Each structure stands twice: as structure tokens, then as C-alpha cells.
Coordinates of C-alpha atoms in Angstrom, one line a residue:
Chain A
M1 CA 0.0 0.0 0.0
N2 CA 1.1 3.5 -0.8
D3 CA 1.4 5.3 2.6
A4 CA 0.8 8.7 1.0
R5 CA -2.5 7.7 -0.4
T6 CA -5.4 9.8 0.9
P7 CA -8.0 7.5 2.5
V8 CA -11.4 7.5 0.7
V9 CA -14.7 7.4 2.5
V10 CA -18.2 7.1 1.1
T11 CA -21.0 9.0 2.8
G12 CA -24.8 9.0 2.2
V13 CA -28.2 8.8 3.7
I14 CA -29.7 5.3 3.2
G15 CA -33.2 4.4 2.0
S16 CA -36.1 6.7 1.4
D17 CA -34.6 9.3 3.8
T18 CA -34.2 12.9 2.8
H19 CA -32.5 14.2 6.1
I20 CA -29.2 15.4 4.6
V21 CA -28.0 18.0 7.1
G22 CA -26.1 15.8 9.6
N23 CA -24.6 13.8 6.8
R24 CA -23.4 16.9 5.1
I25 CA -21.8 18.3 8.3
L26 CA -20.1 15.0 8.7
S27 CA -18.9 15.0 5.1
M28 CA -17.5 18.5 5.5
A29 CA -15.7 17.5 8.7
L30 CA -14.1 14.5 7.0
E31 CA -13.0 16.7 4.1
Q32 CA -11.4 19.2 6.5
A33 CA -9.6 16.3 8.2
G34 CA -8.0 15.4 4.9
Y35 CA -10.1 12.5 3.7
K36 CA -11.3 12.2 0.1
V37 CA -15.1 12.1 0.5
V38 CA -17.5 10.6 -2.0
T39 CA -20.9 12.1 -1.1
L40 CA -23.9 10.2 -2.3
G41 CA -26.4 12.5 -0.6
A42 CA -30.0 11.7 0.4
L43 CA -32.2 8.8 -0.9
T44 CA -29.4 6.4 -1.5
P45 CA -30.1 2.7 -1.9
A46 CA -27.7 0.3 -0.2
A47 CA -26.4 -1.0 -3.5
E48 CA -25.2 2.5 -4.5
F49 CA -22.9 2.8 -1.5
I50 CA -21.3 -0.5 -2.6
K51 CA -20.9 0.5 -6.3
A52 CA -19.4 3.8 -5.3
A53 CA -17.0 2.1 -2.9
I54 CA -15.8 -0.4 -5.6
E55 CA -15.0 2.3 -8.2
T56 CA -13.3 4.7 -5.7
N57 CA -11.5 1.9 -3.8
A58 CA -13.0 3.3 -0.6
D59 CA -11.5 2.5 2.9
A60 CA -14.8 3.1 4.7
I61 CA -18.5 3.6 4.2
L62 CA -20.4 5.9 6.6
V63 CA -24.1 5.4 6.4
S64 CA -26.6 7.8 7.9
S65 CA -30.2 7.1 8.7
L66 CA -32.5 9.6 10.5
Y67 CA -36.0 8.4 9.9
G68 CA -36.3 5.3 12.0
Q69 CA -36.2 2.8 9.2
G70 CA -32.4 2.3 9.4
E71 CA -32.7 -1.2 10.8
L72 CA -34.6 -2.3 7.7
D73 CA -32.5 -0.4 5.2
C74 CA -29.2 -1.6 6.6
R75 CA -30.1 -5.3 6.9
G76 CA -27.6 -7.3 4.8
F77 CA -25.3 -4.4 4.2
R78 CA -22.2 -6.3 5.2
D79 CA -23.3 -9.3 3.2
L80 CA -23.6 -7.0 0.1
C81 CA -20.1 -5.7 0.7
V82 CA -18.6 -9.3 1.0
E83 CA -20.5 -10.3 -2.1
A84 CA -19.0 -7.4 -4.0
G85 CA -15.5 -8.2 -2.9
L86 CA -15.2 -5.4 -0.3
D87 CA -14.4 -7.9 2.6
G88 CA -12.3 -5.6 4.8
I89 CA -14.1 -2.3 4.3
L90 CA -14.9 -0.3 7.4
L91 CA -18.6 0.2 7.9
Y92 CA -20.1 2.9 10.2
V93 CA -23.7 3.7 10.8
G94 CA -25.3 6.6 12.7
G95 CA -28.4 8.7 13.3
N96 CA -31.8 8.0 14.6
L97 CA -31.5 4.3 13.7
V98 CA -34.7 2.9 15.2
V99 CA -38.3 3.8 15.9
G100 CA -39.3 4.8 19.4
K101 CA -37.3 5.0 22.6
Q102 CA -35.0 2.0 22.8
A103 CA -31.9 1.6 25.0
W104 CA -28.8 2.6 23.0
P105 CA -26.7 -0.4 24.0
D106 CA -29.4 -2.7 22.5
V107 CA -29.5 -0.7 19.3
E108 CA -25.7 -0.5 19.0
K109 CA -25.4 -4.3 19.5
R110 CA -28.0 -4.9 16.8
F111 CA -26.1 -2.9 14.3
L112 CA -22.7 -4.3 15.3
D113 CA -24.2 -7.8 14.9
M114 CA -25.3 -6.8 11.4
G115 CA -21.6 -6.3 10.6
F116 CA -21.1 -2.6 11.2
D117 CA -17.7 -1.7 12.8
R118 CA -19.2 1.3 14.7
A119 CA -22.6 2.6 15.4
A120 CA -23.1 6.3 16.4
S121 CA -25.9 7.3 18.7
P122 CA -28.0 10.5 18.1
G123 CA -25.9 13.5 19.0
T124 CA -22.5 11.9 18.4
R125 CA -19.9 14.7 17.6
T126 CA -18.0 14.7 14.4
E127 CA -14.8 14.7 16.4
T128 CA -15.7 11.3 17.8
V129 CA -16.3 9.9 14.4
L130 CA -12.9 11.3 13.1
A131 CA -11.1 9.7 16.1
W132 CA -12.8 6.3 15.5
L133 CA -11.9 6.5 11.8
A134 CA -8.2 7.4 12.5
A135 CA -7.9 4.7 15.0
D136 CA -9.6 2.0 12.9
L137 CA -7.7 2.8 9.8
A138 CA -4.4 2.8 11.7
E139 CA -5.3 -0.6 13.1
R140 CA -6.2 -2.0 9.7
K141 CA -2.9 -0.8 8.4
R142 CA -1.0 -2.5 11.3
E143 CA -2.9 -5.7 10.7
G144 CA -2.0 -5.4 7.0
C145 CA -5.5 -6.3 6.1
V146 CA -6.3 -3.1 4.3
R147 CA -7.4 -4.0 0.8
R148 CA -5.1 -2.6 -1.7
Chain B
M1 CA -18.2 29.9 -60.5
T2 CA -19.8 28.3 -57.5
T3 CA -18.0 27.1 -54.4
A4 CA -19.2 23.6 -53.8
A5 CA -18.8 20.9 -51.2
L6 CA -19.2 17.1 -51.7
L7 CA -20.3 15.1 -48.7
I8 CA -20.0 11.4 -48.9
D9 CA -21.5 8.6 -46.8
F10 CA -19.9 5.2 -47.3
G11 CA -22.9 3.3 -46.0
S12 CA -23.4 -0.5 -45.6
T13 CA -25.9 -0.6 -48.5
Y14 CA -25.3 2.5 -50.5
T15 CA -22.6 5.1 -51.2
K16 CA -24.5 8.3 -50.9
L17 CA -23.3 11.7 -52.1
R18 CA -24.7 15.2 -51.5
A19 CA -23.4 18.2 -53.4
I20 CA -23.8 21.6 -51.7
D21 CA -23.6 25.1 -53.2
L22 CA -21.8 27.0 -50.4
D23 CA -22.4 30.5 -51.9
R24 CA -26.1 30.2 -52.4
R25 CA -26.6 27.9 -49.5
R26 CA -28.5 25.2 -51.3
I27 CA -28.4 21.6 -52.3
L28 CA -27.1 21.1 -55.8
G29 CA -28.0 17.5 -56.0
S30 CA -27.4 14.0 -54.8
G31 CA -26.0 10.8 -56.2
Q32 CA -26.0 7.2 -55.1
G33 CA -24.0 4.1 -55.9
P34 CA -23.9 0.7 -54.3
S35 CA -21.7 0.0 -51.3
T36 CA -18.6 -1.8 -52.6
V37 CA -16.3 -1.6 -49.6
T38 CA -16.0 -5.4 -49.4
T39 CA -14.7 -5.6 -53.0
D40 CA -13.3 -2.3 -54.3
I41 CA -14.7 0.9 -52.7
M42 CA -14.0 2.8 -55.9
I43 CA -16.7 1.0 -57.8
G44 CA -19.5 2.4 -55.6
M45 CA -17.8 5.8 -55.4
K46 CA -17.5 6.1 -59.2
A47 CA -21.1 5.0 -59.6
G48 CA -22.2 7.6 -57.1
L49 CA -20.2 10.4 -58.9
D50 CA -21.6 9.3 -62.3
D51 CA -25.1 9.5 -60.9
L52 CA -24.4 12.9 -59.5
E53 CA -22.9 14.1 -62.7
R54 CA -25.9 12.9 -64.7
R55 CA -28.2 14.8 -62.5
L56 CA -26.2 18.0 -62.4
G57 CA -25.1 17.9 -66.1
G58 CA -21.5 18.1 -65.0
L59 CA -19.5 18.1 -61.8
P60 CA -18.4 21.4 -60.1
R61 CA -15.0 21.8 -58.6
F62 CA -15.4 20.8 -55.0
K63 CA -13.7 22.9 -52.4
Y64 CA -14.3 20.2 -49.8
R65 CA -14.8 16.5 -50.2
L66 CA -15.6 15.1 -46.8
A67 CA -16.7 11.6 -46.0
S68 CA -18.2 9.5 -43.2
S69 CA -18.4 5.8 -43.1
S70 CA -20.6 3.1 -41.7
A71 CA -19.3 0.5 -44.2
A72 CA -17.7 -2.8 -43.5
G73 CA -19.7 -3.3 -40.3
G74 CA -19.3 0.2 -39.0
L75 CA -16.9 1.1 -36.2
R76 CA -17.1 -2.1 -34.2
M77 CA -16.3 -1.5 -30.5
V78 CA -16.1 -3.4 -27.3
T79 CA -16.2 -1.5 -24.0
V80 CA -14.8 -2.7 -20.6
G81 CA -15.4 -1.0 -17.3
L82 CA -15.6 -1.8 -13.6
V83 CA -19.1 -1.4 -12.1
R84 CA -21.7 -2.0 -14.7
E85 CA -23.8 1.1 -13.8
L86 CA -20.7 3.4 -13.4
T87 CA -17.4 3.2 -15.4
A88 CA -18.7 0.4 -17.6
E89 CA -21.8 2.6 -18.4
A90 CA -19.6 5.7 -18.9
A91 CA -17.4 3.7 -21.4
R92 CA -20.5 2.5 -23.2
R93 CA -21.8 6.1 -23.6
A94 CA -18.4 7.3 -24.8
A95 CA -18.4 4.6 -27.5
L96 CA -22.0 5.3 -28.6
G97 CA -21.3 9.0 -28.7
A98 CA -18.3 8.4 -30.9
G99 CA -20.6 6.7 -33.4
A100 CA -19.5 3.2 -32.7
K101 CA -21.4 0.0 -33.3
L102 CA -21.2 -1.5 -29.8
V103 CA -20.7 -5.3 -30.2
G104 CA -19.9 -6.0 -26.6
A105 CA -19.9 -4.3 -23.2
F106 CA -18.1 -5.9 -20.3
A107 CA -17.8 -5.1 -16.5
Y108 CA -15.7 -6.2 -13.5
R109 CA -12.7 -8.6 -13.9
L110 CA -12.6 -10.1 -17.3
T111 CA -12.7 -13.9 -17.1
A112 CA -10.9 -16.2 -19.6
S113 CA -14.2 -16.8 -21.4
D114 CA -14.8 -13.0 -21.5
V115 CA -11.5 -12.6 -23.2
D116 CA -12.2 -15.4 -25.7
R117 CA -15.5 -13.8 -26.4
I118 CA -13.8 -10.4 -27.0
V119 CA -11.3 -11.9 -29.3
S120 CA -14.0 -13.7 -31.3
L121 CA -16.0 -10.4 -31.6
A122 CA -12.9 -9.0 -33.4
P123 CA -13.7 -5.3 -32.6
D124 CA -12.0 -2.4 -34.4
I125 CA -11.4 -0.6 -31.1
L126 CA -11.6 -1.7 -27.4
L127 CA -12.3 1.0 -24.9
L128 CA -10.7 0.1 -21.5
A129 CA -12.0 2.0 -18.4
G130 CA -12.4 1.3 -14.7
G131 CA -11.9 3.1 -11.4
T132 CA -12.2 6.7 -10.6
D133 CA -8.9 8.7 -10.5
G134 CA -7.2 7.4 -7.4
G135 CA -9.8 4.7 -7.0
N136 CA -9.7 1.1 -7.9
S137 CA -6.7 0.1 -10.0
D138 CA -6.6 -3.7 -9.4
V139 CA -9.4 -4.4 -11.9
I140 CA -8.2 -2.3 -14.8
V141 CA -4.7 -3.5 -14.4
H142 CA -5.9 -7.1 -14.3
N143 CA -8.0 -6.5 -17.4
A144 CA -5.1 -4.9 -19.2
Q145 CA -2.9 -7.9 -18.3
V146 CA -5.4 -10.5 -19.6
L147 CA -6.0 -8.5 -22.8
G148 CA -2.3 -8.0 -23.2
R149 CA -1.7 -11.8 -23.1
S150 CA -4.6 -12.5 -25.5
A151 CA -4.7 -12.7 -29.3
L152 CA -6.6 -9.5 -29.5
A153 CA -5.1 -7.3 -32.3
C154 CA -7.2 -4.2 -32.2
A155 CA -6.4 -0.7 -31.1
I156 CA -7.1 0.0 -27.4
V157 CA -8.2 3.4 -26.0
L158 CA -7.3 3.6 -22.4
A159 CA -9.6 5.8 -20.4
G160 CA -9.7 4.6 -16.8
N161 CA -8.1 5.5 -13.4
R162 CA -5.2 7.7 -14.2
N163 CA -3.2 6.3 -11.3
A164 CA -3.4 2.9 -13.0
A165 CA -2.6 4.1 -16.5
D166 CA 1.1 3.4 -16.4
D167 CA 0.6 -0.2 -15.2
A168 CA -2.2 -0.8 -17.7
R169 CA -0.1 0.6 -20.5
A170 CA 2.9 -1.6 -19.5
A171 CA 0.6 -4.7 -19.5
L172 CA -0.5 -3.8 -23.0
A173 CA 3.0 -3.3 -24.3
G174 CA 3.3 -3.9 -28.1
R175 CA -0.4 -3.0 -28.7
Q176 CA -1.7 0.1 -30.3
V177 CA -2.7 2.0 -27.2
L178 CA -4.0 5.6 -27.0
A179 CA -4.3 6.8 -23.4
T180 CA -6.7 9.6 -22.6
D181 CA -8.7 11.1 -19.7
N182 CA -10.7 8.9 -17.4
V183 CA -14.4 8.6 -18.5
M184 CA -15.3 9.0 -14.8
P185 CA -12.5 10.9 -13.0
E186 CA -14.7 11.4 -9.9
F187 CA -17.5 9.3 -8.6
N188 CA -20.6 9.9 -10.7
V189 CA -18.9 12.6 -12.9
L190 CA -19.2 11.8 -16.6
H191 CA -16.2 13.0 -18.6
I192 CA -16.5 11.3 -22.0
E193 CA -15.5 13.9 -24.5
P194 CA -11.7 13.1 -24.4
A195 CA -12.5 9.4 -24.9
R196 CA -14.8 10.2 -27.8
A197 CA -12.1 12.3 -29.4
A198 CA -9.5 9.6 -29.0
I199 CA -11.9 7.0 -30.6
R200 CA -12.4 9.3 -33.5
Q201 CA -8.7 9.8 -33.8
V202 CA -8.1 6.1 -33.9
F203 CA -10.9 5.8 -36.5
I204 CA -9.3 8.4 -38.8
D205 CA -5.7 7.2 -38.3
R206 CA -6.2 3.4 -38.5
I207 CA -9.7 2.1 -39.1
V208 CA -10.3 4.0 -42.3
H209 CA -7.2 2.3 -43.7
A210 CA -7.9 -1.1 -42.2
K211 CA -11.3 -1.2 -43.8
G212 CA -9.9 -0.2 -47.2
I213 CA -11.9 3.0 -47.4
D214 CA -8.8 5.0 -48.1
R215 CA -8.4 3.3 -51.4
A216 CA -10.9 5.8 -52.7
Q217 CA -8.6 8.6 -51.5
A218 CA -8.2 10.2 -54.9
E219 CA -11.9 11.1 -54.8
F220 CA -12.1 12.7 -51.4
D221 CA -10.0 14.7 -48.9
R222 CA -10.8 13.1 -45.6
V223 CA -12.9 10.5 -43.9
L224 CA -13.8 12.4 -40.7
M225 CA -15.9 10.1 -38.6
P226 CA -18.3 7.2 -38.5
T227 CA -21.7 8.1 -40.0
P228 CA -23.6 8.0 -36.7
A229 CA -21.1 10.5 -35.3
A230 CA -21.7 12.8 -38.3
V231 CA -25.5 12.6 -37.6
L232 CA -24.8 13.4 -34.0
E233 CA -22.6 16.4 -35.0
G234 CA -25.3 17.6 -37.4
A235 CA -27.8 17.4 -34.5
R236 CA -25.5 19.3 -32.2
L237 CA -25.0 22.1 -34.8
L238 CA -28.8 22.3 -35.5
A239 CA -29.5 22.6 -31.8
D240 CA -26.8 25.0 -30.7
G241 CA -26.6 27.2 -33.8
C242 CA -23.3 29.0 -34.6
D243 CA -22.0 32.6 -34.9
G244 CA -25.0 34.8 -35.7
I245 CA -27.4 32.0 -36.5
A246 CA -29.8 30.7 -33.9
G247 CA -30.2 26.9 -33.7
L248 CA -33.4 25.0 -32.9
G249 CA -32.6 24.6 -29.3
A250 CA -33.0 21.3 -27.4
L251 CA -33.9 18.6 -29.8
L252 CA -34.3 14.8 -30.4
V253 CA -33.4 12.9 -33.6
I254 CA -34.9 9.6 -34.5
D255 CA -33.3 7.3 -37.0
P256 CA -35.1 3.9 -37.4
G257 CA -32.9 1.6 -39.6
G258 CA -32.9 -1.9 -40.8
A259 CA -30.9 -3.4 -38.0
T260 CA -31.2 -0.8 -35.1
T261 CA -33.1 2.3 -34.2
D262 CA -30.8 5.2 -33.2
V263 CA -32.0 8.1 -31.0
H264 CA -29.9 11.2 -30.5
S265 CA -30.7 14.1 -28.1
V266 CA -29.0 17.4 -27.7
A267 CA -30.5 18.7 -24.4
H268 CA -29.3 19.0 -20.8
G269 CA -32.3 16.9 -19.7
E270 CA -32.6 18.5 -16.3
P271 CA -36.0 18.3 -14.5
S272 CA -38.6 20.6 -16.1
A273 CA -40.6 20.7 -12.8
P274 CA -39.2 22.2 -9.6
G275 CA -38.2 20.0 -6.6
V276 CA -37.4 16.9 -8.6
I277 CA -34.3 15.0 -7.4
V278 CA -32.1 13.5 -10.1
Q279 CA -30.5 10.1 -9.4
G280 CA -28.1 7.9 -11.3
L281 CA -25.1 8.6 -13.6
P282 CA -25.4 12.1 -15.1
E283 CA -26.4 12.0 -18.7
P284 CA -24.3 13.6 -21.5
R285 CA -26.0 16.7 -23.1
V286 CA -25.2 15.3 -26.5
A287 CA -26.3 11.7 -26.3
R288 CA -26.9 8.8 -28.6
T289 CA -28.6 5.5 -27.8
V290 CA -28.8 2.5 -30.1
E291 CA -31.6 -0.1 -29.8
G292 CA -30.1 -3.2 -31.2
D293 CA -33.4 -5.1 -31.0
L294 CA -35.5 -2.6 -32.8
G295 CA -34.7 -2.8 -36.6
M296 CA -37.2 -2.8 -39.4
R297 CA -35.7 -5.7 -41.2
H298 CA -33.1 -7.7 -39.3
N299 CA -35.1 -7.3 -36.1
A300 CA -38.7 -7.2 -37.4
A301 CA -39.5 -10.4 -35.5
N302 CA -38.1 -8.8 -32.3
I303 CA -40.4 -5.8 -32.7
V304 CA -43.4 -8.0 -33.2
E305 CA -42.4 -10.1 -30.1
L306 CA -41.9 -6.9 -28.0
V307 CA -45.3 -5.3 -28.7
G308 CA -47.3 -8.4 -29.6
V309 CA -48.5 -9.7 -32.9
G310 CA -52.0 -8.5 -32.1
A311 CA -50.9 -4.9 -31.6
I312 CA -48.9 -4.9 -34.9
A313 CA -51.8 -6.5 -36.8
A314 CA -54.3 -4.0 -35.4
E315 CA -52.0 -1.0 -36.2
A316 CA -51.4 -2.4 -39.7
G317 CA -55.0 -3.4 -40.3
L318 CA -53.9 -7.0 -41.2
D319 CA -54.7 -10.3 -39.6
A320 CA -52.2 -12.0 -37.3
A321 CA -51.4 -14.8 -39.8
S322 CA -50.5 -12.4 -42.6
V323 CA -48.3 -10.3 -40.2
A324 CA -46.4 -13.5 -39.2
A325 CA -46.0 -14.5 -42.9
L326 CA -44.8 -11.0 -44.0
V327 CA -42.4 -10.7 -41.1
A328 CA -40.8 -14.0 -42.0
E329 CA -40.4 -12.7 -45.6
I330 CA -38.9 -9.3 -44.8
S331 CA -36.6 -10.7 -42.1
A332 CA -35.0 -12.9 -44.7
D333 CA -34.7 -10.1 -47.3
F334 CA -32.9 -7.1 -45.7
D335 CA -32.9 -4.8 -48.7
R336 CA -36.5 -5.3 -49.6
L337 CA -38.6 -2.2 -50.0
P338 CA -42.4 -2.5 -49.3
R339 CA -44.5 -3.0 -52.5
T340 CA -48.0 -4.2 -51.7
A341 CA -50.5 -2.3 -49.6
G342 CA -50.1 -5.0 -46.9
E343 CA -46.3 -4.6 -46.8
I344 CA -46.6 -0.8 -46.6
A345 CA -49.0 -1.1 -43.7
L346 CA -46.8 -3.6 -41.9
D347 CA -43.8 -1.4 -42.3
R348 CA -45.7 1.6 -40.9
A349 CA -46.8 -0.5 -37.9
L350 CA -43.2 -1.7 -37.3
V351 CA -41.6 1.7 -37.6
C352 CA -44.2 3.1 -35.2
A353 CA -43.4 0.5 -32.6
A354 CA -39.7 0.9 -33.1
V355 CA -39.8 4.7 -32.7
K356 CA -42.1 4.5 -29.7
H357 CA -40.0 2.1 -27.8
A358 CA -36.6 3.5 -28.8
V359 CA -37.7 7.0 -27.6
I360 CA -39.2 5.6 -24.4
R361 CA -35.8 4.0 -23.6
H362 CA -33.8 7.1 -24.6
C363 CA -35.9 9.4 -22.4
G364 CA -35.8 9.4 -18.6
T365 CA -38.5 8.6 -16.2
V366 CA -39.9 10.3 -13.1
D367 CA -41.2 8.3 -10.1
T368 CA -42.7 9.2 -6.8
V369 CA -40.8 8.0 -3.7
H370 CA -42.8 8.2 -0.5
T371 CA -40.6 9.4 2.4
V372 CA -41.6 10.2 5.9
T373 CA -41.6 13.9 5.0
G374 CA -44.0 13.3 2.1
P375 CA -43.8 12.2 -1.5
V376 CA -40.6 13.1 -3.5
A377 CA -40.3 13.0 -7.3
V378 CA -37.1 11.2 -8.4
Q379 CA -35.9 11.4 -12.0
H380 CA -33.6 8.9 -13.7
G381 CA -32.2 9.8 -17.2
K382 CA -33.0 12.9 -19.2
D383 CA -36.2 14.9 -19.0
L384 CA -36.8 15.7 -22.7
S385 CA -40.4 16.8 -22.2
E386 CA -39.5 20.4 -23.1
V387 CA -37.4 19.9 -26.3
N388 CA -38.2 22.2 -29.1
A389 CA -38.0 19.8 -32.0
V390 CA -38.2 16.2 -33.0
I391 CA -36.4 15.3 -36.2
G392 CA -37.0 12.1 -38.2
T393 CA -34.3 10.8 -40.5
G394 CA -33.6 7.6 -42.4
G395 CA -35.4 5.8 -45.2
A396 CA -38.0 4.0 -43.1
L397 CA -39.4 7.5 -42.1
V398 CA -38.7 9.5 -45.2
H399 CA -40.3 7.0 -47.6
N400 CA -43.2 6.4 -45.3
P401 CA -46.5 7.7 -46.7
D402 CA -47.5 9.1 -43.3
P403 CA -44.4 10.3 -41.5
R404 CA -46.4 12.4 -39.1
S405 CA -48.1 9.4 -37.5
V406 CA -44.6 7.8 -37.0
L407 CA -43.0 10.9 -35.5
E408 CA -46.0 11.3 -33.2
M409 CA -45.0 8.0 -31.6
A410 CA -42.1 9.9 -30.0
L411 CA -44.3 12.2 -28.1
A412 CA -45.4 12.1 -24.5
D413 CA -48.4 9.9 -23.9
P414 CA -50.9 10.7 -21.1
A415 CA -51.2 7.0 -20.5
M416 CA -47.5 6.9 -19.5
P417 CA -47.0 9.8 -17.2
R418 CA -43.7 8.5 -15.9
S419 CA -42.0 8.7 -19.3
L420 CA -40.4 12.1 -19.9
R421 CA -40.9 12.3 -23.7
P422 CA -41.4 15.5 -25.7
K423 CA -44.7 17.2 -25.0
A424 CA -45.1 19.8 -27.8
P425 CA -42.1 19.9 -30.1
K426 CA -42.0 20.9 -33.7
L427 CA -41.9 17.8 -35.9
L428 CA -39.3 17.9 -38.7
L429 CA -38.5 15.5 -41.4
D430 CA -34.9 15.2 -42.9
R431 CA -36.4 14.4 -46.3
H432 CA -33.1 14.9 -48.1
Y433 CA -30.9 12.9 -45.7
L434 CA -28.8 15.9 -44.9
L435 CA -28.0 15.4 -41.2
Y436 CA -24.8 13.5 -41.8
A437 CA -23.8 16.0 -44.5
C438 CA -24.5 18.9 -42.1
G439 CA -22.3 17.2 -39.5
L440 CA -19.5 16.8 -41.9
L441 CA -19.7 20.2 -43.5
G442 CA -20.1 21.8 -40.0
T443 CA -16.5 20.9 -39.3
V444 CA -15.3 23.3 -41.9
E445 CA -18.2 25.7 -42.8
P446 CA -20.6 25.6 -39.8
Q447 CA -22.7 28.6 -41.0
A448 CA -23.3 27.2 -44.4
A449 CA -24.0 23.7 -43.0
L450 CA -26.5 25.1 -40.5
E451 CA -28.3 27.4 -42.9
I452 CA -28.7 24.6 -45.5
A453 CA -30.0 22.1 -42.9
L454 CA -32.4 24.6 -41.4
A455 CA -33.8 25.4 -44.8
N456 CA -34.2 21.8 -45.9
L457 CA -35.9 20.2 -42.9
D458 CA -39.6 19.8 -43.7
A459 CA -42.0 20.9 -41.0
I460 CA -44.7 18.3 -40.4
E461 CA -47.9 19.7 -38.8
R462 CA -49.0 17.9 -35.7
K463 CA -52.6 16.8 -35.2
P464 CA -54.6 19.3 -33.3
S465 CA -54.1 18.6 -29.6
I466 CA -56.5 16.3 -27.8
E467 CA -57.6 19.2 -25.5
R468 CA -58.7 21.2 -28.5
A469 CA -60.5 18.3 -30.0
V470 CA -62.3 17.7 -26.8
I471 CA -63.4 21.4 -26.6
A472 CA -64.5 21.3 -30.2

């Protein structure tokens, strides 16, 4: 792997969800932090994230969902990645992921079980996501399992 | 003494000539000979010139003698990209926009059988794309390696991830490779003009010679482009206009042929209604689509299968059995022109169906997606509902006794509100088959080309609109 390569992340709002603001703030923060950001915007089907990640050789996919249907929309996301040959790609999900008041640890566990590497609860700061990403990418590099 | 231009189309059936008076901006005449590229191209060229001379009573001195060609199978191309809907689709659009006959489109890693298939397709040019700049390079390098080891002999245009270009080039050492800009430098950004230009360059430099078209070189100056590209260039000039002369604005060109139906559009295709979200790969403003299953002769049976024998029979006023019998006859006899009333009626029904479905596929769609914040309109493809003109060209339309009814098949249909087809365009008929000539002449004398084309497109009156009929 070329150490000088700028890491690429794909962002977007999954499913029939038009809430773009949080995702856009996150994308701007990622850009400022030096990442190359591929922004898919609102109303993005799961398959589009994967197609974009293949062409751009992305290191991570950051999925937003704000309208409560995230659990349905994200089901099988990791499987789609594996199917497309993106075995080692980092997957984060964040937002108002479920309907109603549910305990966050339960929600987080559900999404981690689905194959996401990190799940961000409502109100998570962009700094937190940047710190996760830096740590996770560094760890992948150490393990030598970054796809390249 | 008049300043004249000769525009030649080396077609697959005929060698067609148009002589233009540049000073008085008019057509001097036309000539036609057989297509003889498979034997000696000069025979058809001479026959065409003799025909022209007979009609004009002598040949003027031509200031320009420019040619396009779709002879010897056209410009046969194979495209290879990474993701089917992304770089593979961008590569396909670049090839079609360059006037190619697309014989194969591949995506992802080429397998051994894919490579065998490509070799057996024997394309004139292969367009190799894949990966955004700085994106995936494994796949394009892999594909270059397997192609580099194959028996493929054709020229290769390389238009993929620029960070992989050196490795891909090295893997293709010894081949004719022309490297150009990536067809998709950033995710979802279409950048196909450089690839189109590179394809055209390879066509001029090598393919014209390889196909033996340059043996007629004494009779013309240059073969500039494949004929479909000349039609597309003509459409672009007609839409955009040039210095001091206004064009027609956004337009659509329909060209139903024996084997395929081509549709060209020159229009940005952005939503005509406010608040519509556009999804998918951005569309080129100057776009060409080719429907390989909608041809009046080679694919007559496909058209019947698509719309149903009952619908064709009803449209033609024939019974199903005679439709089936006639379709079998014309499918076996490609050059056949309709003679009997039944054949003419069947041809009209076939061309109507071909035009309708080719335009439906070319134009975009709008769908309603229900979100928690309410319904949202989402558009895929180009919104062509507001184009100013629909132009029909090609023998199947020009020789049709009722071209209006065929052109009207391109229009929006209240029964299909999702389809973004033209609502109220002018209908024009390219009765003199000038679009290719306009495209060729436009490269040297755009004003003359535009004026002559504008003056020679026949306006076809549309039927009074349904609303007016209802009020009356």
C-alpha cells in the first residue's frame, strides 16, 4: 500500500430518507480532516454505496439514517459488501436508527451484529467519528488487512 | 463559378453523395451508388459520382470533399469498465457518442471466457475503463494484463483510473494504445469527450485504412468520422446554432434503420418541474442511444415479439397470420422495399413501434418515492419533455407515406406519465438525408451547414391537440 494515499470514505443517507444535514456536516468535517469524501447524498439505496466504494476503492462507508427505518434499510449491508469483494471495508452507521425510545446499547449491539464496525448514537460529535476512523484505519494498516 | 462541397457517406448498403452550393446555401443534387467496400470501394464511389454528374449535367470543382463511413460493419467496438452502472456505463456512452457500433460491453474482472468472447468479436477498437482517478486500480490492471496476453489485435483506447494508467499501459506493451482522460474521474462525474475524441482519432488514423476506405482517397479529402457520429454532430449544430445564426434549441433525432433504431438528443435533460431529485449517472448533453433489438428488417420479428402480434396486426389493419408470414419474408430479405398495400401497412406498424420504444428507452422517467416527509419526485435519465424539435431521418421514415403518424410516436403519452418524452415539439423530417452532411460540413463551414440544414428540414404539422379536439 502507498502510505501517501489519501483515505477515501463514502457517505450518504440510506433508503427513502431525505434528512441530509447531519450527513453533510459529517462530510465537511471529513474533508477538512484530509479525507477524500465521496458524497452520495439523500435517498441512496444500499447497493449505490457499494458500487461507489468499488469504483473509488474506498476505505470506509459511513451510512446515515435519520427516519427510524435504518434497521430495515441496513439489513444485509455487510453481506452485500462481502458479495462485491469489499471484505475488509470499514462500515459505520449513525443517526436515529430505530423507531421509538430504545436503549442505545441494544440498538448498538443490533447494528454491530449486522456487521457494522461502529454505530453512532444520536448527538455523536463529528470529532468522535474522526477519532474512530483514524484509530480504525491505523489498526487495519497495522494488521495489514487493508485491501489494496 | 460556385463554391461547392461534396459530402459522402460510405454506407453499408449505398454510397451516398450530396453536393452543396456553399455560396447560395442550397443543395445542388445527390448521387448514389452501391456499397462496394467489401470488394473495391472505388466502384461504388464512381457509380455515385456518375449518378451525381448525370443529375447536375457536369460536376463542379469541390472545395471540400468530406466523408463519413458506416461501411464494413461500421466502427465495431467493445467496452470494458468496472461497475456496470458506473465506469462500464460511462465507457458504453463514450463509444456510442463516438458513433460506434457496440458489439460487446463488459464489466468487472474479465474472465478467460470473456477474453475469448472479445477476441472472437474482433472489434476495431476496445475502450478500457475502470476506477475513478485514485480509486480502484486492481481491476483495470488485471483486465489490461489478460487482454495483453490475449490474441486481440485491435487498437485500445485507455480511459480509466489515471493512477493505474502506467501499469495498464505496460501490461499492453506492443499493442496500439491511445491513453486519454478517465471517463469517470470522480465518482458519478461523466467525462467522456476526451475518450470520444480519442476514438475518433483512432478511427481516422487506422480504421479507415484497415477497412480499405482510403483506397478511394483520390476522390475525397478526408474521412472524418463514423456516419452515426456525423449525424450526432449535425444534430448538435442544429440545436446549438453558430455565430450569428440561432439553432433550434433542445432537440431529439430519431433514425429507425434496418438493424437498429438510433435516437440522439441534444439537451441538458434536467428536470422541467421544480423540486425533482435526479438520481443515477449524469447524462451527456449530446447523447446517442442505439436499440439493437429494434430494426425494421433484421429485427422485425423482435419488434413483433416486443409489442405483440395482435398490436402490430391492429395497427397495420392486417390479420395476425399475414403479419407473421410477412415478417418472416422481410426478415430474410434485408434490402426489400415494401411494395403491396399490406407490406406498406406492416412497415408503418413496425416503424411506429420501433420509434415509440426507442424513444421511451432514450428518455428518462420520473417516479414518486414516499418518504416520511411526504412524496418526492425522483428522476432517472433525461427529462426531454420540453425539447423544441423532434427530427426524423432515415429511409424508413422518409419513404413512409405518413411520416407524421410515425413521428408522433415519439411524443409524451398521457397513459404513460412516468416517461419524460417531448410534449409539444416541432416535428421535422430530414427528407433529403442531410443530417450527416450537415455534421461533416459543419467541421469546416458551420454557418453554411446550419443554414442549409435549417432550410431543408420539412415541417410536419402535428394533429390538433387532444384538448382542443375535446373542446370542439
